[in-house]
N, CA and C of each residue as an Amber inpcrd file, in Angstrom:
protein
   303
  92.8340000 119.1170000  33.3940000  92.6950000 117.6500000  33.6680000
  90.9340000 116.8500000  33.3880000  90.4780000 115.9280000  32.7860000
  90.0060000 114.7150000  32.2670000  89.9840000 113.7150000  32.9080000
  88.8090000 113.5330000  33.8110000  89.7830000 111.8730000  34.0670000
  88.5670000 111.3970000  33.8300000  88.2850000 109.0030000  33.4350000
  87.3050000 108.7100000  33.7290000  88.1310000 107.3380000  34.4890000
  86.8040000 106.3660000  34.7740000  87.0340000 104.9650000  36.1020000
  85.9910000 104.1990000  34.8740000  86.4350000 103.3320000  34.3990000
  85.9810000 102.5990000  33.2190000  85.3560000 100.8360000  33.6650000
  85.0440000 100.4920000  33.3360000  84.7900000  98.9250000  34.2770000
  83.8430000  98.5310000  33.0730000  84.6390000  96.9470000  32.6270000
  84.4290000  96.0650000  32.1280000  84.0910000  94.6450000  32.4860000
  82.6910000  93.7160000  32.7390000  83.1670000  92.5910000  32.9130000
  83.1900000  91.4060000  31.5850000  83.7410000  91.1230000  31.6910000
  84.1560000  89.8030000  30.3330000  83.1030000  88.2120000  31.1990000
  83.1900000  87.8110000  29.2660000  82.0720000  87.1720000  29.9210000
  82.4710000  85.6180000  30.4270000  83.5660000  85.7150000  29.6900000
  84.0860000  84.2930000  30.7680000  85.7860000  84.3290000  30.7330000
  86.3790000  83.1870000  31.2250000  87.8380000  83.3820000  31.5360000
  88.6450000  83.4260000  30.3120000  87.8470000  82.7340000  28.9900000
  88.7760000  82.9660000  27.1210000  88.6640000  84.2160000  26.9480000
  87.2690000  84.7070000  27.5780000  87.2740000  86.3650000  26.8840000
  87.9950000  87.3130000  27.5800000  87.9300000  87.0950000  28.9640000
  89.2350000  87.7840000  29.9430000  90.8890000  87.3630000  29.6400000
  90.8440000  86.7360000  28.5790000  92.6370000  86.2490000  28.2640000
  92.5970000  87.0390000  26.7770000  91.5140000  87.4660000  26.2250000
  91.6280000  88.1590000  25.0540000  91.3430000  89.4720000  25.0770000
  90.4770000  89.4840000  26.1180000  90.6920000  91.5660000  26.2720000
  91.9680000  91.5150000  27.2370000  92.8190000  90.8910000  27.4460000
  94.1880000  91.2760000  28.0710000  94.8870000  91.0240000  26.8420000
  94.3980000  90.9110000  26.5120000  95.4220000  90.5490000  24.7810000
  95.3290000  91.6900000  24.2980000  94.5930000  92.2810000  24.3580000
  94.0820000  93.4210000  23.8520000  94.3420000  94.6140000  24.2940000
  93.7400000  94.4060000  25.1110000  93.9950000  95.5890000  26.3890000
  95.7920000  96.0000000  26.2560000  96.6980000  94.7060000  26.2760000
  97.8760000  95.4250000  26.2870000  98.9880000  95.8640000  25.0880000
  98.0750000  95.2650000  23.7790000  98.3390000  96.1400000  22.3220000
  97.5880000  97.6580000  22.9060000  96.5010000  97.6390000  22.9430000
  96.0110000  99.1550000  23.1690000  96.8340000 100.2070000  23.7890000
  97.2580000  99.9420000  24.7460000  98.0090000 100.5450000  26.0100000
  99.6170000 101.2780000  25.5700000 100.0230000  99.6800000  24.7550000
 100.7580000  99.8460000  24.0840000 100.8070000 101.2130000  23.0540000
  99.7990000 101.6230000  22.2050000  99.3940000 102.3870000  20.9010000
  99.4810000 103.4450000  21.8850000  98.7280000 103.5790000  22.5910000
  98.1710000 104.2190000  23.4420000  99.4080000 105.5250000  24.1040000
 100.2430000 104.6480000  24.3440000 101.4650000 105.2880000  24.8360000
 102.2090000 105.3940000  24.0700000 102.3030000 105.4100000  22.8800000
 103.1980000 105.4370000  22.0440000 102.6830000 106.6520000  20.7530000
 101.4200000 106.5120000  21.1600000 100.7380000 107.8970000  19.5700000
 100.0040000 108.7230000  20.9330000  99.7960000 109.1460000  21.7130000
  98.6630000 110.2140000  22.7100000  99.3920000 110.4320000  23.7560000
  99.9290000 111.6520000  23.1300000 100.3490000 113.0720000  24.4490000
  99.5480000 113.4600000  25.3320000  98.6740000 113.6190000  24.8300000
  97.6610000 114.0480000  25.5210000  96.3710000 112.7980000  26.9870000
  97.0230000 111.5200000  26.3520000  96.7890000 110.6830000  27.9360000
  97.6120000 110.8790000  28.7790000  97.2420000 110.9520000  29.8980000
  98.5090000 111.6490000  31.2000000  98.4280000 110.1120000  31.2430000
  97.6860000 109.3450000  32.2260000  97.7590000 107.7580000  32.8530000
  96.4960000 107.3430000  32.0560000  96.6860000 105.5010000  32.0500000
  96.2200000 105.1620000  31.6370000  96.3620000 104.0040000  31.7200000
  95.7590000 103.4860000  33.0960000  95.9060000 102.5230000  34.2180000
  95.1980000 101.1820000  34.1160000  95.4840000 100.0310000  33.9330000
  94.6200000  98.9230000  33.6440000  94.6670000  98.0430000  35.0650000
  93.7120000  97.0920000  35.3450000  93.7540000  96.7150000  36.5880000
  92.8190000  95.3910000  36.2280000  93.0150000  94.3010000  37.3400000
  92.0300000  93.3270000  37.4050000  91.3550000  93.2580000  38.7810000
  90.4150000  93.1980000  39.0340000  89.2180000  93.6180000  40.1800000
  89.5120000  92.1660000  40.7130000  90.2000000  92.9970000  42.2700000
  90.3330000  91.7850000  43.2540000  89.3300000  90.7700000  43.0280000
  88.9170000  89.6320000  43.9870000  88.1950000  89.3110000  44.4470000
  86.7050000  88.7960000  42.7550000  87.2910000  89.2690000  41.5000000
  86.3320000  89.1030000  40.6800000  87.5490000  88.7090000  39.0680000
  87.8730000  87.4700000  38.7380000  88.6010000  87.8500000  37.6470000
  87.9320000  87.9920000  36.8110000  86.8870000  87.9850000  36.5380000
  86.7130000  88.2320000  35.1110000  85.9700000  89.7730000  34.7910000
  85.9680000  90.7960000  36.0150000  86.2520000  92.4960000  35.7990000
  87.2090000  92.5510000  35.9130000  87.5170000  94.4360000  34.8790000
  89.0480000  94.7310000  34.8720000  88.7230000  96.6160000  34.6220000
  89.0630000  96.8730000  35.1630000  88.8150000  98.0610000  35.8040000
  89.9660000  99.2800000  35.1740000  90.1410000 100.2920000  34.3080000
  90.9140000 101.4870000  33.4980000  90.2700000 103.0380000  33.9140000
  91.8600000 103.4150000  34.6270000  91.5230000 104.7310000  34.7450000
  92.7950000 105.4570000  33.8360000  91.3080000 106.1030000  33.9200000
  92.1310000 107.1980000  32.8290000  92.6120000 108.8450000  33.1210000
  92.9110000 108.9890000  32.5840000  93.5330000 111.3310000  33.0950000
  94.4510000 111.6080000  31.4430000  93.5290000 112.1910000  31.2830000
  93.2510000 113.1700000  29.9630000  94.1070000 114.7260000  30.1940000
  94.4580000 115.1560000  29.2450000  95.0550000 116.5980000  29.5460000
  93.5910000 117.4700000  29.4550000  92.7940000 117.2800000  28.7800000
  91.2420000 117.8130000  28.4200000  90.8210000 117.3750000  27.7000000
  89.3480000 118.1740000  27.7160000  88.2140000 117.4050000  26.9870000
  88.4360000 116.3110000  25.3280000  89.5220000 117.8160000  24.9760000
  89.9910000 117.2320000  23.7490000  90.6250000 116.4800000  23.2360000
  92.1740000 116.1110000  24.7970000  92.5480000 114.5210000  24.5280000
  91.9150000 113.9210000  24.7850000  90.5820000 114.2460000  25.3260000
  89.7190000 112.2470000  25.5020000  89.4990000 112.2350000  23.9940000
  88.7680000 113.4550000  23.4860000  88.0710000 113.2280000  22.2700000
  89.1020000 112.8460000  21.0700000  90.2790000 113.1680000  21.1770000
  91.4280000 112.9700000  19.9240000  91.0070000 111.2970000  20.4330000
  91.3340000 110.6920000  21.7320000  91.6450000 109.0760000  22.6500000
  90.7200000 108.3980000  21.5270000  88.9260000 108.7830000  22.0180000
  88.3300000 108.5310000  21.5420000  88.0130000 107.8160000  19.4160000
  88.4410000 109.0040000  19.0360000  88.6340000 109.0520000  17.8320000
  89.8920000 108.2050000  17.0150000  90.7740000 107.9730000  17.8360000
  92.3440000 107.1340000  17.1100000  91.7480000 105.9830000  16.6530000
  92.1910000 105.5880000  15.4020000  92.2010000 104.4700000  15.0510000
  92.3400000 103.5170000  16.3990000  93.3950000 102.8800000  16.6600000
  93.3140000 102.1550000  17.8650000  92.7180000 101.8280000  18.5170000
  91.9810000 103.1580000  19.1350000  90.7480000 103.2330000  20.4150000
  89.7550000 102.0410000  19.5620000  89.6430000 102.5260000  18.2940000
  88.1800000 102.0080000  17.9150000  88.2190000 100.5870000  17.8060000
  89.3550000 100.2750000  17.2350000  89.8780000  99.1570000  16.8730000
  89.7270000  98.2380000  18.3760000  90.2950000  98.2480000  19.4090000
  90.2970000  97.8400000  20.6150000  88.4960000  97.6260000  21.1450000
  87.5420000  99.1420000  20.7270000  86.4460000  98.8660000  21.2580000
  85.8360000  97.6320000  19.8440000  85.7360000  97.9450000  18.7810000
  85.8530000  96.9350000  17.8380000  85.3930000  95.2810000  18.6500000
  87.0470000  94.8480000  18.8320000  87.7100000  93.7420000  19.0470000
  87.3030000  93.2600000  20.5420000  86.9030000  93.6380000  21.1980000
  87.1240000  93.6140000  23.2060000  85.4000000  93.4690000  22.8430000
  84.2710000  94.2150000  22.1900000  82.6310000  94.2970000  23.0330000
  82.2680000  93.0380000  22.5290000  82.7610000  92.6170000  21.5010000
  81.5200000  90.4550000  21.6450000  82.4480000  90.3910000  22.9280000
  83.3310000  90.2770000  23.6020000  83.8360000  89.8020000  24.6040000
  83.6850000  90.1370000  26.2120000  82.3330000  91.1000000  25.9850000
  81.6450000  91.5220000  27.3750000  80.3010000  91.0470000  27.7750000
  79.4800000  91.0630000  28.9520000  78.6170000  91.3260000  29.3360000
  78.5420000  92.5620000  30.1240000  79.2300000  93.4860000  30.3150000
  78.4960000  94.7270000  30.7990000  79.9690000  95.9720000  30.7070000
  79.9550000  97.0310000  30.4020000  80.6200000  98.3230000  30.0880000
  79.6040000  99.2990000  31.5610000  80.7530000 100.1300000  32.3300000
  79.9650000 100.7520000  33.2680000  81.5000000 102.7240000  33.4910000
  81.2570000 103.0520000  32.8390000  82.0750000 104.3210000  32.6390000
  81.1450000 105.3120000  33.5910000  82.6000000 106.0600000  34.2400000
  82.3000000 107.4430000  35.5940000  83.2480000 108.7500000  35.0340000
  82.3040000 109.4670000  34.7010000  83.3180000 110.5640000  34.2460000
  83.7440000 111.0280000  36.0120000  85.0080000 111.5330000  36.2050000
  85.2270000 111.5700000  37.2180000  85.9600000 113.7820000  36.9730000
  85.5880000 114.4290000  38.4260000  86.5580000 115.8050000  38.6360000
  87.1800000 115.1370000  39.3030000  88.1060000 115.5630000  39.1140000
  89.8870000 115.5570000  39.8230000  89.6860000 116.3050000  41.0670000
  89.9630000 115.7050000  42.4310000  90.1040000 116.9090000  43.5800000
  91.5060000 116.8040000  43.9580000  92.0770000 116.6100000  45.3080000
  92.9800000 116.3380000  45.7700000  93.2270000 115.3820000  45.2130000
  94.5150000 115.2990000  45.1470000  95.8070000 113.9710000  44.4240000
  96.8440000 114.0910000  44.8910000  97.8240000 112.7850000  44.7840000
  99.1890000 112.4210000  45.0500000  99.1920000 112.3120000  43.6370000
 100.1860000 112.5610000  42.9400000 100.7750000 112.2570000  41.4020000
 100.5080000 111.9730000  40.8000000  99.2390000 112.9580000  40.5750000
  98.5220000 112.9170000  39.2480000  98.9920000 114.2230000  39.0500000
  99.1280000 114.8040000  37.1890000  99.7330000 115.4370000  36.7320000
  99.1320000 117.1840000  37.2690000
């Protein structure tokens, strides 16, 4: 298993709304087209209305690479980047858990 957490900080409220629209489309495509993506959960950060966090779990590193190379993900990245002031990615080594595959 391979996992990561990504934090996105949107420029303003309008950017956050557009980011959420793009995210909804991306999650739908990821669900339909990526069998190696096991968990793709998105959240708004409590108390920080312009911040979003994604929790992503992949079958393995190859599944993650396939995700990153997919046309729908590349399109998402291209469209979301102008909406952001910052992005932080943290790669994880999964430990004890409940509910993960």
